[in-house]
PDB file of C-alpha atoms in Angstrom:
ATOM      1  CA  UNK A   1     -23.753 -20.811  20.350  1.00 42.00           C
ATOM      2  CA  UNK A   2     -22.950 -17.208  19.378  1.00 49.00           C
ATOM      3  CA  UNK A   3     -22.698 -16.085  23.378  1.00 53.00           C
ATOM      4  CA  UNK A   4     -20.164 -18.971  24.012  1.00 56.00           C
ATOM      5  CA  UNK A   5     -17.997 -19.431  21.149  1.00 54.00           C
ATOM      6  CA  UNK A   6     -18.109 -15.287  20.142  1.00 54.00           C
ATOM      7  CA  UNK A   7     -15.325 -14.498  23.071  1.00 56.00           C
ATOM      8  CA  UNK A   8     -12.657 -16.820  21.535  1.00 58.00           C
ATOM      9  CA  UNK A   9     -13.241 -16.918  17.529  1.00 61.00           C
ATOM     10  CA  UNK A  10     -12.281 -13.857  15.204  1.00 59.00           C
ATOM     11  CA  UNK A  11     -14.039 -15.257  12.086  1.00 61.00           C
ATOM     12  CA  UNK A  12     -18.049 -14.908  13.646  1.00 64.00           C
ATOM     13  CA  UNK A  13     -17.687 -10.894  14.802  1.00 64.00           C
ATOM     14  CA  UNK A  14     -15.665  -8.953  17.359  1.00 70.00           C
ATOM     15  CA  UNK A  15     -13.854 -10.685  19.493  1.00 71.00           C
ATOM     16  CA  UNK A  16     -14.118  -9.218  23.760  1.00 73.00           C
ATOM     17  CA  UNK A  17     -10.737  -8.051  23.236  1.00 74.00           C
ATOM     18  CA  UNK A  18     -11.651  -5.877  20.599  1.00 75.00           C
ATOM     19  CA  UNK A  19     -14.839  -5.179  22.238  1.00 76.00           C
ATOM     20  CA  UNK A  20     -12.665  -3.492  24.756  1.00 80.00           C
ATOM     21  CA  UNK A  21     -10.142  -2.227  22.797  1.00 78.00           C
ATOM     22  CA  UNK A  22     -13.143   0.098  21.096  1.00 83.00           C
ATOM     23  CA  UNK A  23     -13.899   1.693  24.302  1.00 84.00           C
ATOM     24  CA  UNK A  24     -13.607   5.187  24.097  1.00 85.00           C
ATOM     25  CA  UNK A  25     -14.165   5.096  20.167  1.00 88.00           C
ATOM     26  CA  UNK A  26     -17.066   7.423  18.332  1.00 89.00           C
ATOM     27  CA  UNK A  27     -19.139   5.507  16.634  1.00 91.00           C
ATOM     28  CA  UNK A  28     -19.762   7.091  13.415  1.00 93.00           C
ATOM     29  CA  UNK A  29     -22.427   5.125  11.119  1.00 91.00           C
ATOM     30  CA  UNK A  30     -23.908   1.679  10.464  1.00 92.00           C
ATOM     31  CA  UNK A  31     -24.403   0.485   6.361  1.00 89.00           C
ATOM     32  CA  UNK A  32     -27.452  -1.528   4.643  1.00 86.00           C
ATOM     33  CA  UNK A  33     -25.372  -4.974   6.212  1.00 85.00           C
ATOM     34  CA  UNK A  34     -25.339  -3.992   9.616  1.00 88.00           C
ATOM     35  CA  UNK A  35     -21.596  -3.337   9.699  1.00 90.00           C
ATOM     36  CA  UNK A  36     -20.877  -0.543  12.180  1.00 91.00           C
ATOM     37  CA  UNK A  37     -18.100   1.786  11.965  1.00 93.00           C
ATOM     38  CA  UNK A  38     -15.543   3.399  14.353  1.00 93.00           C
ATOM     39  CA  UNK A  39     -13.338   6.151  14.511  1.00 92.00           C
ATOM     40  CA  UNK A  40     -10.574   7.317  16.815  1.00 90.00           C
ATOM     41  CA  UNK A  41      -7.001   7.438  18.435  1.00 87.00           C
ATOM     42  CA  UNK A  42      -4.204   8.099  15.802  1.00 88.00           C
ATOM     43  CA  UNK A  43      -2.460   6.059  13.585  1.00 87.00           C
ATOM     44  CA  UNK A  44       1.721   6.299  13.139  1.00 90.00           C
ATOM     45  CA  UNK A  45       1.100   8.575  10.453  1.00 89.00           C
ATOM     46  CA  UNK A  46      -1.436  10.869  12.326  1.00 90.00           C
ATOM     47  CA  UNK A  47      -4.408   9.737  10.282  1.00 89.00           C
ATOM     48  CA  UNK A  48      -7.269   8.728  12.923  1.00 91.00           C
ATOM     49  CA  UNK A  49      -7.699   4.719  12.805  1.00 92.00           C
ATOM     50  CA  UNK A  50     -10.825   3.758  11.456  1.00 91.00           C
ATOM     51  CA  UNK A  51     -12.569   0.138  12.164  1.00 89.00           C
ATOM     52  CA  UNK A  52     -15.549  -1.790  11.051  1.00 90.00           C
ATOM     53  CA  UNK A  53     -17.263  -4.487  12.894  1.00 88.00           C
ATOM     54  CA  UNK A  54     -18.814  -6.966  10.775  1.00 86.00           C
ATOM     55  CA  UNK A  55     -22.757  -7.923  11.625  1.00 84.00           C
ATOM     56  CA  UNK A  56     -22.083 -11.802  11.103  1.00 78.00           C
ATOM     57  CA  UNK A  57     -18.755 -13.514   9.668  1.00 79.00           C
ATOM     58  CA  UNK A  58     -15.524 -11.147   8.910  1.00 81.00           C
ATOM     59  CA  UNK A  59     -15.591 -10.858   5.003  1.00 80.00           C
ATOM     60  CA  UNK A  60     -14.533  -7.772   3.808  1.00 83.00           C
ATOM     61  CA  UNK A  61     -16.555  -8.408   0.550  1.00 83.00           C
ATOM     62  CA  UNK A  62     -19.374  -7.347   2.992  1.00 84.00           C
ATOM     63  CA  UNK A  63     -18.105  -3.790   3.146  1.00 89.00           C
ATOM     64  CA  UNK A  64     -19.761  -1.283   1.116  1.00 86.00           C
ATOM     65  CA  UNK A  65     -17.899   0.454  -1.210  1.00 87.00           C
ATOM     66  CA  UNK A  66     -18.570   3.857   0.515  1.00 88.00           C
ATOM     67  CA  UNK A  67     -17.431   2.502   3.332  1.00 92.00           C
ATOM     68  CA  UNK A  68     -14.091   0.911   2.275  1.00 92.00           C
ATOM     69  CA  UNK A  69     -13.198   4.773   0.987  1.00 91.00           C
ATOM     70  CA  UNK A  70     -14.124   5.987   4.247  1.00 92.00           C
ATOM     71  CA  UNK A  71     -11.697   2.888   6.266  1.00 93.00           C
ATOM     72  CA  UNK A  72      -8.825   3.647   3.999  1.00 92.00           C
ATOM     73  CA  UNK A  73      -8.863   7.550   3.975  1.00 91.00           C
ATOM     74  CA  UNK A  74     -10.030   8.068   0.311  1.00 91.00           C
ATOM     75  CA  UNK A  75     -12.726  10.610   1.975  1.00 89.00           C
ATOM     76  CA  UNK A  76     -12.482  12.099   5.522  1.00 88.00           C
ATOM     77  CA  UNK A  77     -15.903  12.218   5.988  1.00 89.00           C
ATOM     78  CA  UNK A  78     -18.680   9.656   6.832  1.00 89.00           C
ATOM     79  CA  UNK A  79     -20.200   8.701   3.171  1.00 88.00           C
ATOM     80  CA  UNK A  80     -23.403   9.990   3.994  1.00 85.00           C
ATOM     81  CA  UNK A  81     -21.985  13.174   3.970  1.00 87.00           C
ATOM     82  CA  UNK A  82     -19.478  12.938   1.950  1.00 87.00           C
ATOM     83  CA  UNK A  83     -20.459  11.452  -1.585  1.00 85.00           C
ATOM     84  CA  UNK A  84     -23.129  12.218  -3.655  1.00 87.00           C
ATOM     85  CA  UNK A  85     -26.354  10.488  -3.420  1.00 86.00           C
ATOM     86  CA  UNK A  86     -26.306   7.019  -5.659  1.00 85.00           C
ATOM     87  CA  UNK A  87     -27.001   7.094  -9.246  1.00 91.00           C
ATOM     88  CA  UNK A  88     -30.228   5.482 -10.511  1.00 93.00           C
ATOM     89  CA  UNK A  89     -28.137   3.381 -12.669  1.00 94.00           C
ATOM     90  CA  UNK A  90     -26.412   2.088  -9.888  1.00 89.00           C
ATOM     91  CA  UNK A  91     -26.585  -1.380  -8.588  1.00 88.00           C
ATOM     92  CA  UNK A  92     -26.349  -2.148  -5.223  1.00 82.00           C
ATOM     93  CA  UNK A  93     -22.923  -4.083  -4.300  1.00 79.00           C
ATOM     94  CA  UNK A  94     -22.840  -7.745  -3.531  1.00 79.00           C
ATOM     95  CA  UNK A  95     -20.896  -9.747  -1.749  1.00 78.00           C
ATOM     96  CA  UNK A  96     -18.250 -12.175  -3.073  1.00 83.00           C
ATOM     97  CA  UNK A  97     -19.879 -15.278  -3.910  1.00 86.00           C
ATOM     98  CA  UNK A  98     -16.602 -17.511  -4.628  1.00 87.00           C
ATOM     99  CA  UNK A  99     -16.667 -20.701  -3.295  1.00 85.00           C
ATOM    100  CA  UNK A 100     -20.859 -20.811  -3.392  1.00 86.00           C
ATOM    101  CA  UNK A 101     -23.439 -21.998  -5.116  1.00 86.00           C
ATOM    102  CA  UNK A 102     -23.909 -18.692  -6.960  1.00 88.00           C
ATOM    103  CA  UNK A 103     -20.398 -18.425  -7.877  1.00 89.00           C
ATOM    104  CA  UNK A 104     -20.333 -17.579 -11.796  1.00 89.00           C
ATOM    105  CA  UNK A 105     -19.351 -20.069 -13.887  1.00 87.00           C
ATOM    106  CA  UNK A 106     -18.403 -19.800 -17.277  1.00 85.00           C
ATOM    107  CA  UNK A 107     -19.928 -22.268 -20.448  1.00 81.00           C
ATOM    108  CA  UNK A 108     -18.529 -25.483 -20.274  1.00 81.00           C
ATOM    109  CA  UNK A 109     -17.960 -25.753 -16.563  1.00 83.00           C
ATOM    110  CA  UNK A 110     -17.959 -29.171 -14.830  1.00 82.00           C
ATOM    111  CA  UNK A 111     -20.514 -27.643 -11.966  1.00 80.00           C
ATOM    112  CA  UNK A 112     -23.078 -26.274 -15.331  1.00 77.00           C
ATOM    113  CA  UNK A 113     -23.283 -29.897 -17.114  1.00 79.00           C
ATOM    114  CA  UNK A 114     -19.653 -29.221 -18.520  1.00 77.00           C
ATOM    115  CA  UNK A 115     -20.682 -29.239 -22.225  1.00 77.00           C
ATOM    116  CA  UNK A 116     -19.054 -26.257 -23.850  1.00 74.00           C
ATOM    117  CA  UNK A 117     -19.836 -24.845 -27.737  1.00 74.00           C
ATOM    118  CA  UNK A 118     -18.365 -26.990 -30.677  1.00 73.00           C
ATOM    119  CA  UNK A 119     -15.076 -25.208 -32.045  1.00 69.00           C
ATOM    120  CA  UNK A 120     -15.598 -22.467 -34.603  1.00 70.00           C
ATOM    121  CA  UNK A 121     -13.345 -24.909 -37.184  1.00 71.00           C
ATOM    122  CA  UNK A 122     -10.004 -22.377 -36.741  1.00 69.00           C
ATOM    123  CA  UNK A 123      -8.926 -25.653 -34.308  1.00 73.00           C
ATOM    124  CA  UNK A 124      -7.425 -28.052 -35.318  1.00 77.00           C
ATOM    125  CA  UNK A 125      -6.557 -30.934 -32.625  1.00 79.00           C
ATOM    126  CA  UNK A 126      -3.359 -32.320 -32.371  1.00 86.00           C
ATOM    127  CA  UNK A 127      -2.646 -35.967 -33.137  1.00 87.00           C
ATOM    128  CA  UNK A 128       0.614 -37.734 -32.486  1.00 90.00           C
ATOM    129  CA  UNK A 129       0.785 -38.860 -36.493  1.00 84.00           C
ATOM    130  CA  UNK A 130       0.276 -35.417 -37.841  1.00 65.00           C
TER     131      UNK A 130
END
């Protein structure tokens, strides 16, 4: 299914017209995902263009951090050398995970059994005859 449908539909990877529009781009790293990164050609500004093809469906949750300073300039060169090696204290990122089953939900959501904590007894309910 991938082969077929991948030529026409922007929301499962590159597209062929952006498969050809990256001819003639460097290549300049890959992250933990499997996203791959391109550089080249000039923007309006004369800042080079920058690009990331997404290894499954277009989420830009799924870009690194690293990575998103790299795409939008914040460091001019490729994380690796760039930034510092992570912190031990560091946790890896995640992707978003609205709309999932691992979504967070707070106490007293419908989706966790929708009981919440009793009032602290600073609440009073209104009644109509009060």
């Amino acid at each position: 299914m991938g082969l077929n449908l991948n030529p026409f539909t922007w929301w499962t990877g590159a597209t062929l017209g952006t498969i050809i529009g990256l001819r003639g781009k460097a290549r300049v790293g890959e992250d933990a995902l499997g996203n791959v990164y391109y550089e080249g050609g000039k923007d309006t500004a004369g800042n080079p263009r920058r690009w990331v093809i997404y290894s499954g469906s277009n989420d830009a949750s799924l870009v690194a951090p690293e990575w998103f300073s790299w795409l939008h300039h914040q460091v001019d060169d490729v994380p690796d050398r760039a930034l510092p090696a992570p912190r031990v204290w560091q946790k890896p990122a995640v992707a978003n995970m609205t709309g999932t089953a691992l979504a967070y939900r707070p106490p007293g959501a419908l989706e966790k059994g929708g009981h919440r904590a009793a009032a602290t007894g600073d609440y009073e309910a209104w009644t109509p005859d009060a």
